Amino acid sequence: MKERLVTLGLAVAALFLCYALFLPKPPPEKLEQTRPLSSDSGASGYQAAWRWLKAEHIPVISLRHRFENLSADKAQRRTGNVLFTTLPHELPVRPEEASRLDEWIERGNSLVIAAALDDTPAWALAGAGRLVRDVGRLARLKLETTETKEAANKNSSAAQTLKSALKTLSESRDIEIEPRGAHPLMKGVHSLKLSSDLPASRWLATPMDSSGVLQVAQAADGGNAVIWIRRQGNGQVIVLGVAGLFSNRDLGSADNAKLLANLIGWSLEPGGAVIFDDAHQGAVDYYDAKAFFKDPRLHHTLWWLVVLWLAFVVGIQRFRGPLPDRQSADVTAFVGSSGDFFASVLTPPGVGARLLANFFNSIHRRLGTREDGSPVWEWLSSQASVSRDAIRELQELQIRVESGRRFDLPRLQNLLSELRGKII
């Protein structure tokens, strides 16, 4: 029992060491929350917009690969398409992806960026640290909060900036947006409305290059722009400063659906498709190592393998029993075992020939002649101690041995022993 407990402890220690050194650790479990996916029917999902567009016979595509494969789908044209992407992304955009996306836009396509700037959905907290940088790179806009701008203009103190930030945190979570001047996107749109799970700041946008940026909508409470349009080659980038405007929860609020209809009608060309960027929200068709290692099915399988292995090691393996008391070797048993071994591999004629050769060689050695195993019958006959009958019997046994006939091997051994005792 003690050996089994020791084996169990060592096995558990080996498994723990293997897990600590080699296996990737799954991230901590997150609360299930809705994300801006075309297949998500939760509050932040886009399934309502997806179904609406399909009902209107508008081609829709769920992009489940990175931007390098934007034109890989045969169902879309090279130009006249509209891509919806929502930031912050769960899978960040790689630099080479951003370059390929720029080429795709400049060829004559439209990119719609719904960024959680003026609203803060619960799902956006994880990627908030890189949100401004990613929006600036994709839209080529420089973004800064209104509080930062005011502090720079008034050269206010750090205490005033902190006070302004605390004021922002106390603002209402309901966001209202109104058109700013006439534009095809705002045709028939009188107001837009959405809810934010958490408070957010207000943002200002300026282009990073010489191209201009058009502000077509603003926040109703402060007049800061919320929707920007910037031309890029033959295409355009439309930035929504809120992420939830077309979500399942808010698509039916105010004139949000009208804005979506205007956006598709103004940007989509005949034969083009509306593309939802699901890949960067975690819904991918290619191999994702992180998704593999956090899959609960993998961990359940590993635990079952560990349990079965421990059961085999501890329960089925035969452990070494106690050693018997040490005993001295039995010489008689050893000789008997050796005899049995030789008897199993040697034939009686072979043994008889060797006994005769050894006997005659002992006589040759005494006489100083060549030890070739040849018989010395004349010498034996001249010995007074050796009887004629013994010599005659030995000759008969030799003839039987050489001819391979049956003979009495023990008798041959005893006879040779008797003769050896008389002549030596």
XYZ file of C-alpha atoms in Angstrom:
424
model
C 0.000 0.000 0.000
C 2.859 2.341 0.817
C 4.448 1.793 -2.598
C 1.157 2.609 -4.338
C 0.807 5.881 -2.407
C 4.380 6.852 -3.244
C 3.768 6.035 -6.939
C 0.556 8.093 -6.937
C 2.344 11.082 -5.401
C 5.190 10.929 -7.923
C 2.743 10.594 -10.831
C 0.759 13.639 -9.690
C 3.976 15.633 -9.270
C 5.120 14.650 -12.784
C 1.773 15.742 -14.265
C 1.894 19.061 -12.431
C 5.447 19.729 -13.646
C 4.483 18.880 -17.242
C 1.475 21.209 -17.034
C 3.496 24.055 -15.530
C 6.358 23.853 -18.038
C 4.848 22.812 -21.355
C 1.081 23.299 -21.626
C -0.323 26.775 -22.508
C -2.612 28.072 -19.805
C -6.226 28.846 -20.739
C -7.272 32.439 -20.076
C -9.556 33.056 -17.109
C -13.168 32.327 -17.791
C -15.114 35.331 -19.000
C -18.759 36.015 -18.561
C -20.665 35.158 -21.697
C -21.411 38.423 -23.478
C -22.826 39.364 -26.819
C -20.409 40.636 -29.498
C -20.900 42.567 -32.755
C -21.155 39.509 -35.021
C -23.514 38.969 -37.939
C -24.544 35.660 -36.334
C -25.076 37.078 -32.821
C -28.703 37.555 -31.789
C -27.789 39.310 -28.536
C -28.021 43.013 -27.761
C -24.701 43.931 -29.430
C -24.996 41.579 -32.400
C -25.795 42.428 -36.027
C -28.164 39.564 -36.809
C -31.141 41.897 -37.208
C -29.278 43.985 -39.804
C -28.080 40.788 -41.539
C -31.625 39.399 -41.832
C -33.019 42.728 -42.957
C -30.472 43.045 -45.760
C -31.110 39.452 -46.894
C -34.839 40.110 -46.899
C -34.175 43.047 -49.229
C -32.153 40.684 -51.521
C -28.903 42.514 -50.842
C -25.867 40.167 -50.978
C -24.311 39.775 -47.532
C -21.057 38.010 -46.663
C -19.616 37.015 -43.296
C -15.848 37.598 -43.501
C -14.163 34.950 -41.351
C -10.603 35.499 -42.593
C -8.189 38.389 -42.267
C -8.224 41.348 -44.649
C -5.683 39.694 -46.978
C -8.586 37.512 -48.199
C -11.081 40.329 -48.714
C -11.358 39.682 -52.458
C -11.151 35.887 -52.239
C -14.938 35.402 -52.198
C -16.209 34.919 -55.755
C -19.619 36.306 -54.753
C -18.305 39.891 -54.581
C -17.028 42.306 -57.172
C -13.659 43.986 -57.094
C -15.329 47.376 -56.479
C -18.575 48.738 -55.085
C -18.584 46.646 -51.875
C -19.229 47.825 -48.307
C -17.283 46.405 -45.353
C -18.587 46.821 -41.792
C -16.001 46.452 -39.045
C -16.544 47.217 -35.343
C -13.800 48.325 -32.991
C -12.184 47.454 -30.659
C -11.301 44.163 -32.312
C -10.776 40.986 -30.367
C -8.094 39.928 -32.886
C -5.949 43.012 -33.652
C -5.314 43.999 -37.255
C -1.803 43.181 -38.454
C 0.247 45.827 -40.305
C 0.198 43.880 -43.579
C -3.573 43.539 -43.248
C -4.023 47.291 -42.932
C -1.987 47.851 -46.102
C -4.105 45.367 -48.047
C -7.261 47.004 -46.683
C -6.026 50.416 -47.918
C -5.536 48.965 -51.410
C -9.024 47.463 -51.304
C -10.579 50.834 -50.367
C -8.597 52.830 -52.931
C -9.754 50.439 -55.648
C -13.329 51.710 -55.170
C -14.849 50.116 -52.065
C -16.296 51.543 -48.844
C -15.199 50.850 -45.284
C -17.620 51.563 -42.439
C -15.915 51.705 -39.035
C -18.194 51.553 -36.009
C -15.861 52.520 -33.171
C -16.737 52.538 -29.470
C -15.550 56.127 -28.957
C -18.643 58.002 -27.779
C -20.253 54.855 -26.355
C -18.782 52.035 -24.263
C -20.430 48.626 -24.707
C -19.496 46.000 -22.122
C -17.735 43.831 -24.711
C -15.419 46.746 -25.685
C -13.629 47.010 -22.328
C -11.045 44.335 -23.162
C -9.650 46.199 -26.186
C -10.110 49.786 -25.009
C -6.345 50.307 -24.634
C -5.676 50.000 -28.373
C -8.987 51.438 -29.655
C -7.814 54.965 -30.543
C -4.631 53.721 -32.210
C -6.483 51.140 -34.320
C -9.204 53.566 -35.402
C -6.565 56.152 -36.322
C -4.651 53.619 -38.425
C -7.666 52.246 -40.324
C -9.394 55.603 -40.844
C -6.189 57.734 -41.058
C -7.666 60.132 -38.523
C -6.061 61.769 -35.510
C -8.410 61.418 -32.537
C -8.382 63.296 -29.255
C -10.966 63.827 -26.568
C -12.731 67.166 -26.215
C -11.439 67.353 -22.658
C -7.855 67.081 -23.878
C -8.482 69.751 -26.537
C -10.037 72.156 -24.070
C -7.214 71.603 -21.584
C -4.630 72.358 -24.284
C -6.442 75.523 -25.441
C -6.978 76.913 -21.952
C -3.698 75.628 -20.528
C -5.734 74.294 -17.606
C -4.196 72.626 -14.614
C -4.117 68.922 -13.885
C -6.844 69.402 -11.298
C -9.188 70.902 -13.919
C -8.461 68.025 -16.296
C -9.252 65.513 -13.543
C -12.469 67.359 -12.744
C -13.468 67.254 -16.410
C -12.734 63.521 -16.567
C -14.868 62.886 -13.474
C -17.658 64.903 -15.059
C -17.478 62.706 -18.137
C -17.904 59.591 -15.987
C -21.111 61.043 -14.550
C -22.747 61.773 -17.930
C -25.857 59.965 -19.101
C -25.482 56.650 -20.882
C -28.150 57.550 -23.452
C -26.635 59.034 -26.604
C -28.559 61.133 -29.117
C -27.161 62.170 -32.492
C -28.538 64.688 -34.973
C -27.633 65.530 -38.583
C -25.163 68.304 -39.312
C -26.245 69.876 -42.601
C -27.619 68.167 -45.707
C -26.016 64.980 -46.970
C -27.300 61.851 -48.751
C -26.587 59.803 -45.635
C -28.844 62.053 -43.583
C -31.783 62.098 -46.017
C -34.913 61.468 -43.937
C -32.829 61.123 -40.766
C -33.954 63.496 -38.021
C -32.284 61.880 -35.017
C -30.291 58.856 -34.028
C -30.362 57.227 -30.631
C -28.540 54.432 -28.815
C -27.686 53.280 -25.318
C -24.208 52.870 -23.856
C -23.524 50.263 -21.181
C -20.883 52.529 -19.611
C -20.015 56.253 -19.808
C -17.643 57.480 -22.531
C -15.746 60.559 -23.647
C -16.398 62.883 -26.612
C -13.897 62.873 -29.483
C -12.569 65.198 -32.162
C -11.122 63.916 -35.461
C -8.643 65.523 -37.848
C -7.158 63.879 -40.983
C -3.567 62.656 -40.880
C -2.941 63.585 -44.531
C -3.978 66.350 -46.914
C -7.402 64.842 -47.593
C -10.377 66.515 -45.939
C -12.856 64.938 -43.565
C -16.590 65.616 -43.747
C -18.627 65.714 -40.549
C -22.233 64.749 -41.263
C -23.663 64.155 -37.760
C -23.029 65.448 -34.252
C -23.940 64.704 -30.676
C -27.166 66.432 -29.715
C -25.902 67.487 -26.298
C -22.523 68.959 -27.196
C -22.312 69.535 -30.925
C -19.207 67.355 -31.333
C -19.054 65.376 -34.566
C -19.923 61.671 -34.330
C -19.953 60.583 -38.004
C -17.047 61.392 -40.339
C -16.518 60.667 -44.050
C -13.122 60.696 -45.726
C -12.300 59.941 -49.348
C -9.470 57.479 -50.001
C -8.560 56.905 -53.634
C -11.658 55.777 -55.491
C -13.258 54.605 -52.274
C -14.232 56.089 -48.937
C -14.053 55.529 -45.193
C -17.108 56.239 -43.046
C -16.375 56.429 -39.320
C -19.174 56.118 -36.781
C -18.024 57.340 -33.383
C -20.360 54.829 -31.734
C -20.291 51.032 -31.953
C -23.912 50.192 -31.209
C -25.810 52.299 -33.734
C -26.825 49.284 -35.898
C -26.862 46.677 -33.124
C -29.852 44.431 -32.498
C -30.771 46.521 -29.456
C -30.661 49.947 -31.116
C -31.336 49.369 -34.833
C -35.041 50.082 -34.309
C -34.458 53.256 -32.256
C -35.181 56.694 -33.779
C -33.924 56.809 -37.403
C -31.060 54.327 -37.025
C -32.506 51.915 -39.582
C -33.024 54.788 -42.032
C -29.364 55.741 -41.718
C -28.349 52.136 -42.463
C -30.588 52.101 -45.525
C -29.107 55.421 -46.732
C -25.558 54.173 -46.133
C -26.138 50.995 -48.178
C -27.988 52.847 -50.935
C -25.281 55.520 -51.209
C -22.198 53.256 -50.972
C -23.199 49.913 -52.481
C -22.947 49.551 -56.251
C -24.951 47.048 -58.330
C -23.363 43.623 -58.018
C -21.525 44.563 -54.825
C -21.947 42.919 -51.423
C -22.250 44.015 -47.806
C -19.458 42.353 -45.815
C -19.510 41.910 -42.034
C -16.048 41.634 -40.478
C -16.676 38.714 -38.093
C -13.067 37.471 -38.159
C -11.632 40.298 -36.038
C -14.352 39.709 -33.448
C -13.111 36.143 -32.964
C -15.287 34.182 -35.429
C -12.644 32.687 -37.732
C -12.546 29.681 -40.064
C -8.768 29.272 -39.939
C -6.806 27.547 -37.148
C -6.569 29.675 -34.016
C -4.180 28.271 -31.374
C -5.641 30.414 -28.584
C -9.154 29.268 -29.372
C -7.932 25.657 -29.465
C -6.306 25.757 -26.043
C -9.237 27.503 -24.365
C -11.753 25.052 -25.820
C -13.277 23.233 -22.806
C -13.522 19.994 -24.812
C -9.722 19.818 -24.982
C -9.369 20.178 -21.208
C -12.091 17.600 -20.526
C -10.274 15.122 -22.780
C -6.939 15.754 -21.064
C -8.469 15.246 -17.624
C -9.991 11.911 -18.681
C -6.593 10.784 -20.033
C -4.936 11.779 -16.742
C -7.520 9.862 -14.683
C -7.168 6.713 -16.831
C -3.364 6.917 -16.702
C -3.355 7.250 -12.907
C -5.766 4.309 -12.625
C -3.416 2.214 -14.777
C -0.292 3.219 -12.847
C -1.733 2.768 -9.377
C -4.402 0.093 -9.805
C -3.306 -2.302 -12.573
C 0.481 -2.262 -12.450
C 1.936 -5.266 -10.580
C 4.345 -4.086 -7.910
C 7.390 -6.125 -6.840
C 6.629 -8.447 -3.951
C 8.831 -9.012 -0.886
C 12.127 -10.761 -1.609
C 12.424 -14.342 -0.221
C 15.042 -15.175 2.390
C 18.447 -15.699 0.845
C 19.489 -19.368 0.781
C 22.845 -21.028 0.075
C 23.267 -22.760 -3.272
C 22.600 -26.543 -3.374
C 25.634 -28.197 -5.035
C 23.780 -31.421 -5.768
C 20.911 -29.501 -7.397
C 23.415 -27.471 -9.407
C 25.155 -30.613 -10.699
C 21.792 -32.194 -11.474
C 20.667 -29.102 -13.407
C 23.929 -29.063 -15.346
C 23.541 -32.755 -16.172
C 19.994 -32.236 -17.335
C 21.176 -29.401 -19.550
C 23.945 -31.431 -21.184
C 21.668 -34.435 -21.524
C 19.175 -32.325 -23.438
C 21.715 -31.112 -26.015
C 24.206 -34.103 -26.329
C 23.539 -37.527 -27.940
C 24.650 -40.778 -26.185
C 27.083 -41.746 -29.017
C 28.741 -38.342 -28.769
C 29.082 -38.633 -25.009
C 30.434 -42.184 -25.257
C 33.029 -41.205 -27.904
C 34.229 -38.341 -25.719
C 34.504 -40.613 -22.614
C 36.572 -43.139 -24.548
C 38.821 -40.445 -26.059
C 39.468 -38.900 -22.633
C 40.295 -42.313 -21.160
C 42.785 -43.267 -23.902
C 44.343 -39.753 -23.846
C 45.050 -40.163 -20.160
C 47.034 -43.324 -21.007
C 48.846 -41.518 -23.893
C 49.772 -38.770 -21.461
C 51.244 -41.318 -19.061
C 53.189 -42.991 -21.847
C 54.313 -39.681 -23.368
C 52.769 -40.417 -26.758
C 50.501 -38.295 -28.930
C 47.067 -37.599 -27.374
C 44.859 -38.390 -30.344
C 42.254 -40.551 -28.546
C 43.364 -43.730 -30.315
C 42.901 -47.051 -28.405
C 45.904 -48.722 -26.673
C 44.633 -52.279 -26.487
C 48.124 -53.884 -26.443
C 49.226 -51.776 -23.477
C 46.010 -52.545 -21.575
C 46.419 -56.288 -22.268
C 49.953 -56.198 -20.819
C 48.674 -54.839 -17.494
C 48.307 -57.577 -14.908
C 45.755 -55.509 -12.910
C 43.333 -55.408 -15.812
C 41.180 -58.472 -16.461
C 40.608 -59.886 -19.929
C 36.843 -59.703 -19.481
C 36.993 -55.934 -18.740
C 39.074 -55.312 -21.883
C 36.701 -57.433 -23.980
C 33.626 -55.575 -22.621
C 35.281 -52.209 -23.283
C 36.041 -53.228 -26.892
C 32.409 -54.240 -27.453
C 31.179 -50.920 -26.056
C 33.596 -48.998 -28.320
C 32.309 -50.884 -31.396
C 28.711 -49.984 -30.469
C 29.646 -46.328 -29.901
C 31.441 -45.980 -33.256
C 28.632 -47.754 -35.165
C 25.952 -45.635 -33.519
C 24.083 -48.605 -31.997
C 22.398 -48.580 -28.622
C 24.681 -49.128 -25.632
C 24.649 -48.780 -21.878
C 26.134 -45.331 -21.214
C 26.219 -45.620 -17.391
C 27.953 -48.976 -17.695
C 30.573 -47.415 -19.995
C 31.188 -44.646 -17.470
C 31.505 -47.100 -14.551
C 33.819 -49.403 -16.500
C 36.147 -46.574 -17.468
C 36.235 -45.411 -13.838
C 37.200 -48.932 -12.671
C 39.967 -49.284 -15.251
C 41.301 -45.815 -14.509
C 41.531 -46.704 -10.837
C 43.555 -49.884 -11.591
C 46.096 -48.470 -14.038
C 46.821 -45.130 -12.468
